[in-house]
Structure formats: structure tokens, C-alpha cells
GROMACS .gro file of C-alpha atoms in nm:
model
  344
    1MET     CA    1 -21.595   7.266  -0.397
    2GLY     CA    2 -21.917   7.312  -0.618
    3SER     CA    3 -21.984   7.629  -0.359
    4HIS     CA    4 -21.685   7.833  -0.492
    5ARG     CA    5 -21.775   7.774  -0.829
    6ARG     CA    6 -22.097   7.944  -0.799
    7THR     CA    7 -22.133   8.278  -0.965
    8ALA     CA    8 -22.217   8.626  -0.719
    9HIS     CA    9 -22.548   8.640  -0.775
   10SER     CA   10 -22.671   8.272  -0.644
   11GLY     CA   11 -22.893   8.389  -0.382
   12SER     CA   12 -22.788   8.528  -0.007
   13ALA     CA   13 -22.828   8.142   0.111
   14GLY     CA   14 -22.502   8.128  -0.161
   15SER     CA   15 -22.349   8.445   0.035
   16ASP     CA   16 -22.388   8.345   0.327
   17ARG     CA   17 -22.268   7.980   0.307
   18SER     CA   18 -21.956   8.169   0.039
   19THR     CA   19 -21.868   8.408   0.385
   20ARG     CA   20 -21.878   8.127   0.610
   21ALA     CA   21 -21.621   7.957   0.411
   22ILE     CA   22 -21.386   8.243   0.396
   23VAL     CA   23 -21.398   8.322   0.791
   24LEU     CA   24 -21.323   7.978   0.816
   25THR     CA   25 -21.103   7.925   0.605
   26VAL     CA   26 -20.905   8.272   0.808
   27ALA     CA   27 -20.897   8.072   1.065
   28VAL     CA   28 -20.740   7.764   0.975
   29ALA     CA   29 -20.474   7.973   0.821
   30GLY     CA   30 -20.452   8.179   1.109
   31THR     CA   31 -20.445   7.865   1.308
   32ALA     CA   32 -20.182   7.703   1.102
   33ALA     CA   33 -19.968   7.960   1.135
   34ALA     CA   34 -19.966   8.004   1.499
   35LEU     CA   35 -19.868   7.671   1.548
   36GLY     CA   36 -19.574   7.713   1.252
   37ALA     CA   37 -19.482   7.974   1.481
   38VAL     CA   38 -19.409   7.758   1.808
   39PRO     CA   39 -19.015   7.808   1.835
   40ALA     CA   40 -18.848   7.546   1.711
   41GLY     CA   41 -18.655   7.533   2.089
   42ALA     CA   42 -18.969   7.483   2.244
   43ALA     CA   43 -18.940   7.111   2.343
   44PRO     CA   44 -18.542   7.095   2.228
   45GLN     CA   45 -18.482   6.774   2.377
   46ASP     CA   46 -18.804   6.639   2.141
   47ARG     CA   47 -18.503   6.578   1.850
   48PRO     CA   48 -18.084   6.443   1.883
   49ALA     CA   49 -17.964   6.758   1.778
   50ASP     CA   50 -18.044   6.955   1.965
   51THR     CA   51 -17.981   6.717   2.292
   52LYS     CA   52 -17.576   6.677   2.151
   53ALA     CA   53 -17.633   7.094   2.191
   54GLU     CA   54 -17.706   7.128   2.502
   55VAL     CA   55 -17.501   6.865   2.603
   56ASP     CA   56 -17.196   7.048   2.451
   57ARG     CA   57 -17.325   7.338   2.640
   58LEU     CA   58 -17.338   7.204   2.963
   59TYR     CA   59 -16.985   7.054   2.924
   60GLU     CA   60 -16.906   7.452   2.836
   61GLN     CA   61 -17.068   7.576   3.108
   62ALA     CA   62 -16.943   7.254   3.361
   63GLU     CA   63 -16.529   7.420   3.222
   64LYS     CA   64 -16.572   7.725   3.294
   65ALA     CA   65 -16.727   7.607   3.681
   66THR     CA   66 -16.396   7.416   3.671
   67GLU     CA   67 -16.156   7.673   3.594
   68ALA     CA   68 -16.370   7.855   3.875
   69PHE     CA   69 -16.245   7.584   4.078
   70ASN     CA   70 -15.897   7.522   4.006
   71LYS     CA   71 -15.884   7.929   4.089
   72ALA     CA   72 -16.068   7.864   4.429
   73ASP     CA   73 -15.892   7.532   4.531
   74GLU     CA   74 -15.541   7.740   4.411
   75ARG     CA   75 -15.589   7.993   4.659
   76ALA     CA   76 -15.703   7.817   4.933
   77ASP     CA   77 -15.357   7.599   4.893
   78ARG     CA   78 -15.147   7.925   4.906
   79LEU     CA   79 -15.440   8.119   5.236
   80ARG     CA   80 -15.331   7.770   5.367
   81GLU     CA   81 -14.872   7.816   5.315
   82GLU     CA   82 -14.967   8.194   5.476
   83LEU     CA   83 -15.140   8.086   5.723
   84ALA     CA   84 -14.922   7.867   5.849
   85LYS     CA   85 -14.611   8.082   5.785
   86SER     CA   86 -14.832   8.360   5.994
   87GLN     CA   87 -14.881   8.100   6.329
   88ASP     CA   88 -14.574   8.039   6.334
   89GLU     CA   89 -14.412   8.440   6.308
   90VAL     CA   90 -14.730   8.373   6.607
   91ALA     CA   91 -14.580   8.140   6.817
   92ARG     CA   92 -14.214   8.293   6.794
   93GLY     CA   93 -14.307   8.610   6.931
   94GLN     CA   94 -14.551   8.456   7.197
   95GLU     CA   95 -14.194   8.246   7.246
   96ARG     CA   96 -13.950   8.580   7.279
   97ILE     CA   97 -14.235   8.784   7.504
   98ASN     CA   98 -14.232   8.485   7.773
   99LYS     CA   99 -13.808   8.501   7.719
  100MET     CA  100 -13.832   8.836   7.787
  101ARG     CA  101 -14.113   8.834   8.081
  102ARG     CA  102 -13.847   8.588   8.291
  103ALA     CA  103 -13.600   8.795   8.252
  104LEU     CA  104 -13.783   9.078   8.393
  105GLY     CA  105 -13.956   8.831   8.654
  106MET     CA  106 -13.618   8.782   8.756
  107VAL     CA  107 -13.451   9.144   8.822
  108ALA     CA  108 -13.863   9.171   9.039
  109GLY     CA  109 -13.802   8.862   9.195
  110ALA     CA  110 -13.415   8.978   9.315
  111GLN     CA  111 -13.523   9.366   9.422
  112TYR     CA  112 -13.878   9.187   9.637
  113ARG     CA  113 -13.671   8.960   9.782
  114SER     CA  114 -13.379   9.219   9.853
  115GLY     CA  115 -13.757   9.374  10.101
  116GLY     CA  116 -13.865   9.699   9.804
  117ILE     CA  117 -13.580   9.934   9.881
  118ASP     CA  118 -13.501  10.132   9.645
  119PRO     CA  119 -13.194  10.039   9.461
  120SER     CA  120 -13.035  10.377   9.507
  121LEU     CA  121 -13.107  10.389   9.887
  122ALA     CA  122 -12.962  10.049   9.907
  123LEU     CA  123 -12.622  10.132   9.771
  124MET     CA  124 -12.641  10.445  10.024
  125LEU     CA  125 -12.636  10.256  10.345
  126SER     CA  126 -12.398   9.911  10.204
  127SER     CA  127 -12.120   9.876  10.439
  128ASP     CA  128 -11.885   9.918  10.175
  129PRO     CA  129 -11.870  10.278  10.086
  130ASP     CA  130 -11.581  10.219   9.884
  131ALA     CA  131 -11.747  10.050   9.616
  132TYR     CA  132 -12.055  10.374   9.602
  133LEU     CA  133 -11.957  10.470   9.253
  134ASP     CA  134 -11.852  10.177   9.108
  135ARG     CA  135 -12.186   9.988   9.197
  136ALA     CA  136 -12.339  10.335   9.086
  137SER     CA  137 -12.246  10.308   8.803
  138THR     CA  138 -12.353   9.967   8.737
  139LEU     CA  139 -12.723  10.055   8.819
  140ASN     CA  140 -12.764  10.299   8.606
  141ARG     CA  141 -12.691  10.085   8.316
  142LEU     CA  142 -12.902   9.805   8.440
  143SER     CA  143 -13.172  10.040   8.479
  144ALA     CA  144 -13.133  10.206   8.123
  145ARG     CA  145 -13.091   9.811   8.022
  146GLN     CA  146 -13.430   9.731   8.215
  147ALA     CA  147 -13.587  10.024   8.038
  148GLY     CA  148 -13.539   9.920   7.728
  149GLU     CA  149 -13.654   9.590   7.784
  150LEU     CA  150 -13.943   9.713   7.843
  151GLY     CA  151 -13.941   9.930   7.545
  152GLU     CA  152 -13.878   9.599   7.371
  153LEU     CA  153 -14.110   9.358   7.508
  154GLN     CA  154 -14.402   9.641   7.474
  155ASP     CA  155 -14.301   9.622   7.085
  156ALA     CA  156 -14.287   9.289   7.088
  157GLN     CA  157 -14.659   9.255   7.243
  158ARG     CA  158 -14.788   9.491   6.919
  159GLU     CA  159 -14.600   9.292   6.675
  160LEU     CA  160 -14.770   9.004   6.782
  161ALA     CA  161 -15.119   9.147   6.809
  162GLN     CA  162 -15.074   9.258   6.472
  163GLU     CA  163 -14.931   8.923   6.372
  164ARG     CA  164 -15.283   8.766   6.561
  165ALA     CA  165 -15.442   8.990   6.337
  166GLU     CA  166 -15.369   8.885   5.993
  167ALA     CA  167 -15.345   8.519   6.086
  168GLN     CA  168 -15.696   8.563   6.173
  169ARG     CA  169 -15.784   8.752   5.869
  170LYS     CA  170 -15.583   8.474   5.640
  171LEU     CA  171 -15.798   8.207   5.849
  172THR     CA  172 -16.104   8.401   5.734
  173GLU     CA  173 -16.016   8.491   5.405
  174LEU     CA  174 -15.925   8.021   5.398
  175ASP     CA  175 -16.283   7.961   5.531
  176ALA     CA  176 -16.405   8.117   5.246
  177SER     CA  177 -16.191   8.024   4.968
  178ARG     CA  178 -16.277   7.660   5.106
  179LYS     CA  179 -16.720   7.782   5.061
  180ALA     CA  180 -16.652   7.917   4.729
  181VAL     CA  181 -16.458   7.507   4.692
  182ALA     CA  182 -16.739   7.308   4.751
  183ARG     CA  183 -16.978   7.563   4.540
  184HIS     CA  184 -16.774   7.559   4.277
  185LYS     CA  185 -16.781   7.213   4.300
  186ARG     CA  186 -17.148   7.158   4.324
  187SER     CA  187 -17.213   7.324   4.044
  188VAL     CA  188 -16.945   7.129   3.816
  189GLU     CA  189 -17.130   6.819   3.907
  190ALA     CA  190 -17.474   6.940   3.859
  191LYS     CA  191 -17.367   7.046   3.533
  192LEU     CA  192 -17.197   6.742   3.422
  193ALA     CA  193 -17.506   6.469   3.576
  194LYS     CA  194 -17.726   6.690   3.349
  195ALA     CA  195 -17.534   6.643   3.085
  196ARG     CA  196 -17.453   6.251   3.170
  197ARG     CA  197 -17.903   6.211   3.106
  198LEU     CA  198 -17.944   6.436   2.783
  199LEU     CA  199 -17.689   6.175   2.641
  200ASN     CA  200 -17.828   5.827   2.805
  201SER     CA  201 -18.140   6.047   2.651
  202LEU     CA  202 -18.021   5.966   2.334
  203PRO     CA  203 -18.144   5.716   2.065
  204GLY     CA  204 -17.860   5.441   2.087
  205ALA     CA  205 -17.716   5.522   1.720
  206GLU     CA  206 -17.743   5.870   1.785
  207ARG     CA  207 -17.538   5.799   2.145
  208ALA     CA  208 -17.285   5.600   1.930
  209ALA     CA  209 -17.189   5.883   1.708
  210TYR     CA  210 -17.152   6.106   1.929
  211ASP     CA  211 -16.949   5.867   2.145
  212ARG     CA  212 -16.738   5.802   1.843
  213ALA     CA  213 -16.702   6.208   1.782
  214SER     CA  214 -16.592   6.243   2.104
  215ARG     CA  215 -16.303   5.964   2.031
  216GLY     CA  216 -16.167   6.228   1.852
  217ASP     CA  217 -15.963   6.070   1.485
  218GLY     CA  218 -15.654   5.937   1.617
  219ARG     CA  219 -15.291   6.125   1.537
  220PRO     CA  220 -15.333   6.392   1.219
  221ASP     CA  221 -15.038   6.419   1.042
  222LEU     CA  222 -14.762   6.640   1.143
  223SER     CA  223 -14.504   6.646   0.940
  224GLY     CA  224 -14.347   6.934   0.849
  225ALA     CA  225 -14.536   7.165   1.136
  226GLY     CA  226 -14.188   7.319   1.205
  227ALA     CA  227 -13.965   7.321   1.504
  228ALA     CA  228 -14.077   7.440   1.877
  229SER     CA  229 -14.003   7.779   1.956
  230SER     CA  230 -13.771   7.680   2.230
  231ALA     CA  231 -13.619   7.329   2.421
  232ARG     CA  232 -13.878   7.390   2.696
  233ALA     CA  233 -14.161   7.444   2.476
  234ALA     CA  234 -14.016   7.106   2.249
  235THR     CA  235 -14.009   6.886   2.615
  236ALA     CA  236 -14.356   7.043   2.733
  237LEU     CA  237 -14.571   6.869   2.398
  238ALA     CA  238 -14.359   6.571   2.395
  239ALA     CA  239 -14.540   6.619   2.768
  240ALA     CA  240 -14.834   6.625   2.681
  241GLN     CA  241 -14.817   6.373   2.332
  242SER     CA  242 -14.713   6.110   2.579
  243ALA     CA  243 -15.080   6.224   2.759
  244LEU     CA  244 -15.268   6.148   2.464
  245GLY     CA  245 -15.569   5.924   2.557
  246LYS     CA  246 -15.572   5.983   2.953
  247PRO     CA  247 -15.907   6.059   3.043
  248TYR     CA  248 -16.076   6.406   3.148
  249ILE     CA  249 -16.131   6.450   3.462
  250TRP     CA  250 -16.250   6.844   3.615
  251GLY     CA  251 -15.980   6.950   3.893
  252ALA     CA  252 -15.695   6.708   3.770
  253ASN     CA  253 -15.354   6.797   3.614
  254GLY     CA  254 -15.187   6.480   3.650
  255PRO     CA  255 -15.093   6.247   3.535
  256SER     CA  256 -15.320   6.007   3.534
  257GLY     CA  257 -15.581   6.187   3.405
  258PHE     CA  258 -15.627   6.562   3.323
  259ASP     CA  259 -15.839   6.937   3.251
  260CYS     CA  260 -15.729   7.154   3.043
  261SER     CA  261 -15.540   7.304   3.213
  262GLY     CA  262 -15.433   7.074   3.430
  263LEU     CA  263 -15.257   6.899   3.121
  264MET     CA  264 -15.122   7.225   3.005
  265GLN     CA  265 -14.988   7.303   3.377
  266TRP     CA  266 -14.843   6.912   3.384
  267SER     CA  267 -14.723   6.932   3.060
  268TYR     CA  268 -14.494   7.220   3.142
  269ALA     CA  269 -14.408   7.085   3.466
  270GLN     CA  270 -14.178   6.869   3.225
  271ALA     CA  271 -13.972   7.084   3.131
  272GLY     CA  272 -13.958   7.266   3.456
  273VAL     CA  273 -14.162   7.560   3.384
  274GLY     CA  274 -14.439   7.628   3.708
  275LEU     CA  275 -14.712   7.792   3.482
  276PRO     CA  276 -15.024   7.882   3.670
  277ARG     CA  277 -15.318   7.627   3.759
  278THR     CA  278 -15.642   7.843   3.556
  279SER     CA  279 -15.639   7.875   3.195
  280GLN     CA  280 -15.753   8.261   3.267
  281ALA     CA  281 -15.398   8.293   3.461
  282GLN     CA  282 -15.195   8.064   3.175
  283ARG     CA  283 -15.271   8.270   2.896
  284TYR     CA  284 -15.096   8.504   3.059
  285ALA     CA  285 -14.755   8.294   3.143
  286GLY     CA  286 -14.606   8.420   2.856
  287ARG     CA  287 -14.556   8.692   2.535
  288GLN     CA  288 -14.864   8.668   2.336
  289VAL     CA  289 -14.859   8.637   1.995
  290SER     CA  290 -15.016   8.597   1.699
  291LEU     CA  291 -15.252   8.251   1.594
  292SER     CA  292 -15.019   8.319   1.190
  293GLN     CA  293 -14.719   8.328   1.459
  294ALA     CA  294 -14.780   7.961   1.643
  295GLN     CA  295 -14.522   7.747   1.678
  296PRO     CA  296 -14.550   7.419   1.837
  297GLY     CA  297 -14.507   7.468   2.240
  298ASP     CA  298 -14.739   7.745   2.237
  299LEU     CA  299 -15.030   7.761   2.419
  300VAL     CA  300 -15.396   7.839   2.280
  301ALA     CA  301 -15.673   7.998   2.456
  302TYR     CA  302 -16.024   7.946   2.368
  303GLY     CA  303 -16.326   8.160   2.457
  304SER     CA  304 -16.347   8.573   2.547
  305ASP     CA  305 -16.249   8.495   2.923
  306ALA     CA  306 -16.019   8.203   2.814
  307HIS     CA  307 -16.205   7.913   2.986
  308HIS     CA  308 -16.076   7.645   2.729
  309ILE     CA  309 -15.731   7.597   2.626
  310GLY     CA  310 -15.439   7.378   2.489
  311ILE     CA  311 -15.112   7.288   2.324
  312TYR     CA  312 -15.066   7.381   2.004
  313ALA     CA  313 -14.870   7.093   1.776
  314GLY     CA  314 -14.852   7.214   1.434
  315ASN     CA  315 -15.021   7.224   1.103
  316GLY     CA  316 -15.338   7.384   1.256
  317GLN     CA  317 -15.374   7.114   1.505
  318VAL     CA  318 -15.396   7.113   1.927
  319ILE     CA  319 -15.328   6.884   2.155
  320HIS     CA  320 -15.611   6.941   2.451
  321ALA     CA  321 -15.842   6.784   2.725
  322PRO     CA  322 -16.190   6.816   2.568
  323TYR     CA  323 -16.455   6.738   2.809
  324PRO     CA  324 -16.545   6.443   3.031
  325GLY     CA  325 -16.581   6.116   2.792
  326ALA     CA  326 -16.353   6.214   2.593
  327PRO     CA  327 -15.996   6.171   2.648
  328VAL     CA  328 -15.656   6.335   2.558
  329ARG     CA  329 -15.650   6.448   2.181
  330TYR     CA  330 -15.610   6.648   1.884
  331ASP     CA  331 -15.892   6.900   1.747
  332PRO     CA  332 -15.810   7.134   1.490
  333VAL     CA  333 -15.715   7.531   1.615
  334GLY     CA  334 -16.014   7.664   1.534
  335MET     CA  335 -16.269   7.447   1.646
  336MET     CA  336 -16.346   7.752   1.867
  337PRO     CA  337 -16.339   8.094   1.876
  338VAL     CA  338 -15.919   8.134   2.025
  339SER     CA  339 -15.864   8.470   2.192
  340SER     CA  340 -15.486   8.430   2.223
  341VAL     CA  341 -15.173   8.279   2.140
  342THR     CA  342 -14.910   8.252   2.381
  343ARG     CA  343 -14.526   8.150   2.395
  344VAL     CA  344 -14.400   7.997   2.756
   0.00000   0.00000   0.00000
């Protein structure tokens, strides 16, 4: 520190030392600034708060992948039904053609057994000329009928070819949908496995705090929550309340476990209402209302892509299946950005 108190005229040696001190001070300051400039997220797993934020992010991504899985699985189910119907139509068409061919075969066989003589010539040489006109009239009607049968056979064969092509197209679509289901399933499982590893890396106290937060706060005060918008909405809400405490199971729609859209589908099914399988489709399953007009039983979708959904319980609360490890529970309606409220 003494050198810093020297006067400016203390000589060249003092000046050199002062210069070196200034350079060193600037270098140290620059190094400190550089160290301070390291991004806070450079080592996010070093801090429990960052670990929990990453777990929450993975759970959100897993939920989006779960809804994609649900959509692909629902499409696969629909395609399986359509394929079965197409295959049934193909089988009926084939049987119809077989019957036509058998009938025409009988006619051809009869002509062959007659020696292959033209029917009109056979009539002219008939030993019963008195019946010629009647038999000729019968032959004309038979020929017209045969021509009609041949035309019907051709139409049936074209129709059968179209049905076979449609069945093959649906079989190809079903195969693609099955692959999409498997792909989304792998995505969900990978994200959930990573989330579990991160949770297990937390210190004991932090993990316990996260688990406590995941259990929710029990049953909120819903006195004065107001009436449901309809009898079916009231029944659906009662069903969701009966599922409180059930585990979150991705891809499940009850009754022993649920994902978010699965809980909504199951709850409204108890009221005799069939909802689509995914949260994205459920948001359009009724009339849109504003959040300020929400009534018990309304569906509340979250995120611009509606990747999460719950059922409004009144008094600013929703019931939903949050994420793995967090059972069906109440949470504030504003827990995430609300994208829509739907009255079924």
C-alpha cells in the first residue's frame, strides 16, 4: 500500500512500479468481471431451485408428449374400427361376386352340355315348333337377364377393387399411427425418467419439500362457489371430486388413475357426455366463455397449445391431474396461463 502513497515525482523506478500496479489491478478487475459474467444457468444442477425448475419443465414437456400420445392412440383406435368395417365390406363384396359367378357358371355349364350349339339354332331345330315363339320369348328374356347379371358382376368387381384399395390405405395409416404412438410413448418415458433422476439428485430436505408441494393443500373452502352451469356439469364435477387423491398415470383415463385429459373425459362420461380424448380437442367440446364467467363444471385449458386441462370447481379453484407423483387435486385456477374456458 506504501507505493500508492508515493508522489508522482518519486523517480522512474516508482513510476514503473505504479504502472505495473495499475496494469495488475486492471487485469484482476477484468478477470473478476469475466467470472461474474458466467451465465447463471451454466451449471443449473448445482442449485436445488434450478433442479426443481428443470423438473417442472420436463413434466410440462412430458404432458405435451402425453397429449400427442393420446391423440395418436385415439386415431389408431378409430382407424382400427374403420379398417374392420372396410374388411367386412370386402368380405361381403367377395361373397356377392362368388354368388354371381356360381349363377353364371350354371348357365355356361348348361350351354356346354347342350353341345355348344347356339340357343336360337337349337330352337329352330326343335321337334316342337308350336312352342317356338314362347321359347324364343323366354330366350330373349333370359339373354337380357344374363347381360344384366354380367354388368352387375363387372360393377361389383370394380367396387370390390375400390374397397380393397381403401382397406389397404387404412392399414397403411394404421401402421403409421401405431409408430407415432410408440414414438410419443418413448418421448414421454424419456422425459419422465430424466425428471425422476433430477428429483433423486436433490438433497433430502429439498426433495421432501418438493414432495409436500406436489401433494397439494387438501380441500379448499368452496362455500358459496355457485351452481354448476347444468346438471351434467354438476355430475361431472362430482365425479372429478370423487377422483381426488387418485394417481397421475400418463395415458390413463380412469378409474384407478388419470392424466389431465383422461380425468376430464372420465368425469364427463359419468354424466353421459362423451368428450374427445385430448385436451386440445376438449377445449372445443362446448361453448367458450370468459374466465370471469366460469361456473363449476366448466373445462379450463392451459397454455397456448392447450396441453393441460382441468375442471372448474368454483371459488377460483380447479380439479386436475397435475403430473406424475402429484395425485388428482385442487389448485388455483391461475396456476398457469389460462387459454380458454369451455362450457360443455
